[in-house]
Short mmCIF file of C-alpha atoms in Angstrom, two decimals:
data_model
loop_
_atom_site.label_atom_id
_atom_site.label_comp_id
_atom_site.label_asym_id
_atom_site.label_seq_id
_atom_site.Cartn_x
_atom_site.Cartn_y
_atom_site.Cartn_z
CA MET A 1 -155.19 73.02 28.00
CA ILE A 2 -157.15 72.95 24.74
CA ALA A 3 -160.93 72.53 24.63
CA LEU A 4 -162.51 70.74 21.66
CA ILE A 5 -166.24 71.05 20.99
CA ALA A 6 -168.34 70.41 17.90
CA HIS A 7 -171.99 70.76 17.03
CA ASP A 8 -173.69 67.52 15.98
CA GLN A 9 -173.25 68.07 12.23
CA MET A 10 -169.56 68.94 12.78
CA LYS A 11 -168.47 66.02 14.97
CA ASP A 12 -167.06 64.00 12.06
CA GLU A 13 -165.05 67.01 10.93
CA MET A 14 -163.73 67.50 14.47
CA ALA A 15 -162.73 63.84 14.72
CA GLU A 16 -160.93 64.11 11.37
CA PHE A 17 -159.21 67.31 12.52
CA ALA A 18 -158.08 65.68 15.75
CA GLN A 19 -156.78 62.65 13.89
CA ALA A 20 -154.87 64.81 11.41
CA HIS A 21 -153.36 66.88 14.23
CA ALA A 22 -153.02 64.21 16.92
CA ALA A 23 -149.27 64.70 17.24
CA GLU A 24 -149.70 68.41 17.94
CA LEU A 25 -152.70 67.95 20.21
CA SER A 26 -150.91 65.26 22.22
CA ARG A 27 -148.53 67.91 23.57
CA TYR A 28 -151.37 69.56 25.49
CA GLY A 29 -154.05 68.58 27.94
CA ILE A 30 -157.32 68.20 26.08
CA VAL A 31 -160.89 68.52 27.32
CA ALA A 32 -163.95 67.99 25.18
CA THR A 33 -167.68 67.86 25.60
CA GLY A 34 -168.90 64.30 26.05
CA THR A 35 -170.07 63.15 22.64
CA THR A 36 -167.38 65.08 20.78
CA GLY A 37 -164.73 63.64 23.10
CA GLY A 38 -166.01 60.12 22.48
CA ARG A 39 -165.83 60.58 18.73
CA ILE A 40 -162.29 61.94 18.99
CA LEU A 41 -161.19 59.04 21.19
CA ASP A 42 -162.63 56.61 18.64
CA VAL A 43 -160.06 57.82 16.10
CA CYS A 44 -157.31 58.92 18.53
CA PRO A 45 -157.42 56.39 21.36
CA ASP A 46 -153.98 57.42 22.68
CA LEU A 47 -154.86 61.10 23.01
CA ALA A 48 -154.95 62.25 26.65
CA LEU A 49 -158.46 63.67 26.52
CA LYS A 50 -160.73 64.31 29.47
CA PRO A 51 -164.38 64.17 28.42
CA MET A 52 -166.84 66.46 30.13
CA LYS A 53 -170.61 66.07 30.08
CA SER A 54 -172.47 66.37 26.80
CA GLY A 55 -172.90 70.03 25.81
CA PRO A 56 -176.67 70.24 26.44
CA LEU A 57 -176.20 68.48 29.80
CA GLY A 58 -173.67 70.99 31.11
CA GLY A 59 -170.45 70.21 29.27
CA ASP A 60 -170.33 73.70 27.76
CA GLN A 61 -170.57 75.18 31.26
CA GLN A 62 -167.87 72.84 32.58
CA ILE A 63 -165.51 74.01 29.87
CA GLY A 64 -166.59 77.62 30.49
CA ALA A 65 -165.57 77.21 34.13
CA LEU A 66 -162.16 75.93 33.02
CA ILE A 67 -161.77 79.00 30.82
CA ALA A 68 -162.74 81.27 33.73
CA THR A 69 -160.18 79.64 36.04
CA GLY A 70 -157.43 79.94 33.44
CA GLU A 71 -157.11 76.20 32.84
CA VAL A 72 -158.20 76.33 29.17
CA GLY A 73 -156.10 78.59 26.98
CA LEU A 74 -157.45 77.67 23.54
CA LEU A 75 -161.00 76.89 22.43
CA ILE A 76 -161.62 74.99 19.20
CA PHE A 77 -165.36 74.91 18.61
CA PHE A 78 -166.57 73.67 15.24
CA VAL A 79 -169.86 75.49 14.85
CA ASP A 80 -172.63 74.42 12.48
CA PRO A 81 -173.89 77.72 11.07
CA LEU A 82 -176.82 76.12 9.23
CA THR A 83 -178.63 74.32 12.05
CA ALA A 84 -180.54 75.89 14.93
CA MET A 85 -179.19 74.77 18.29
CA PRO A 86 -181.65 74.15 21.13
CA HIS A 87 -178.96 75.05 23.68
CA ASP A 88 -177.78 78.14 21.78
CA VAL A 89 -177.68 80.24 24.97
CA ASP A 90 -175.07 77.84 26.40
CA VAL A 91 -172.99 78.14 23.23
CA LYS A 92 -173.15 81.93 23.37
CA ALA A 93 -172.14 81.90 27.04
CA LEU A 94 -169.11 79.74 26.24
CA THR A 95 -167.94 81.91 23.37
CA ARG A 96 -168.56 85.01 25.50
CA LEU A 97 -166.22 83.60 28.16
CA ALA A 98 -163.53 82.96 25.56
CA ILE A 99 -163.82 86.61 24.52
CA VAL A 100 -163.94 87.97 28.10
CA TYR A 101 -160.87 85.96 29.14
CA ASP A 102 -159.14 86.80 25.84
CA ILE A 103 -158.22 83.27 24.81
CA PRO A 104 -157.78 82.24 21.17
CA MET A 105 -160.94 80.70 19.74
CA ALA A 106 -161.34 78.84 16.45
CA LEU A 107 -164.79 78.23 15.05
CA ASN A 108 -163.69 76.25 11.98
CA ALA A 109 -160.89 73.97 10.82
CA ALA A 110 -158.96 76.66 8.91
CA THR A 111 -158.67 78.87 11.98
CA ALA A 112 -157.92 75.89 14.25
CA LYS A 113 -155.01 74.85 11.99
CA THR A 114 -153.66 78.40 12.09
CA LEU A 115 -153.89 78.57 15.88
CA LEU A 116 -152.21 75.19 16.37
CA SER A 117 -149.44 76.27 14.03
CA SER A 118 -149.07 79.54 15.91
CA ILE A 119 -148.81 77.74 19.25
CA ARG A 120 -146.20 75.39 17.80
CA ASP A 121 -144.20 78.31 16.32
CA THR A 122 -144.38 80.26 19.61
CA ALA A 123 -143.18 77.23 21.59
CA ALA A 124 -140.33 76.64 19.13
CA ALA A 125 -139.27 80.29 19.30
CA SER A 126 -139.22 80.20 23.08
CA GLY A 127 -137.32 76.93 23.16
CA GLY A 128 -140.33 74.94 24.46
#
C-alpha cells in the first residue's frame, strides 16, 4: 500500500502528481490523510483511495500505525519546507517510523517519480 500526504501548501502539487501518475497508483492500495485524500479524489475519482483523518486530527498517526504493521510499504509525503507546521511533532513521528521500518519515503515529486518508476521496474523484472 502507498501512503500519500501533503502539507497545506503542497496539496495542489500532490493532486497534480496523483493525476499524472494515476495509472501507476491504481495498481496499489492507496491511503491518504483526509484533506489530501479529498483533493486527490477530486482529480482522480476512480482511484481506490482510503482517506484517513486529517493529519492534525490523527491521520498521520493512522498512517504511522499502518507503516508499523507492515501495511504501508511506500510513503510519499510532499513537505512544505518554508512553512512552520503546528503539528510538526506528528510529522516527525511519521517520518521516523518510515525510517525505522525501512520503507521508501519521498518528500518531493522528483523522488516520488523515481520511486514509482523503481517499483514498476522491479515488478516488471519479477514478472508482476
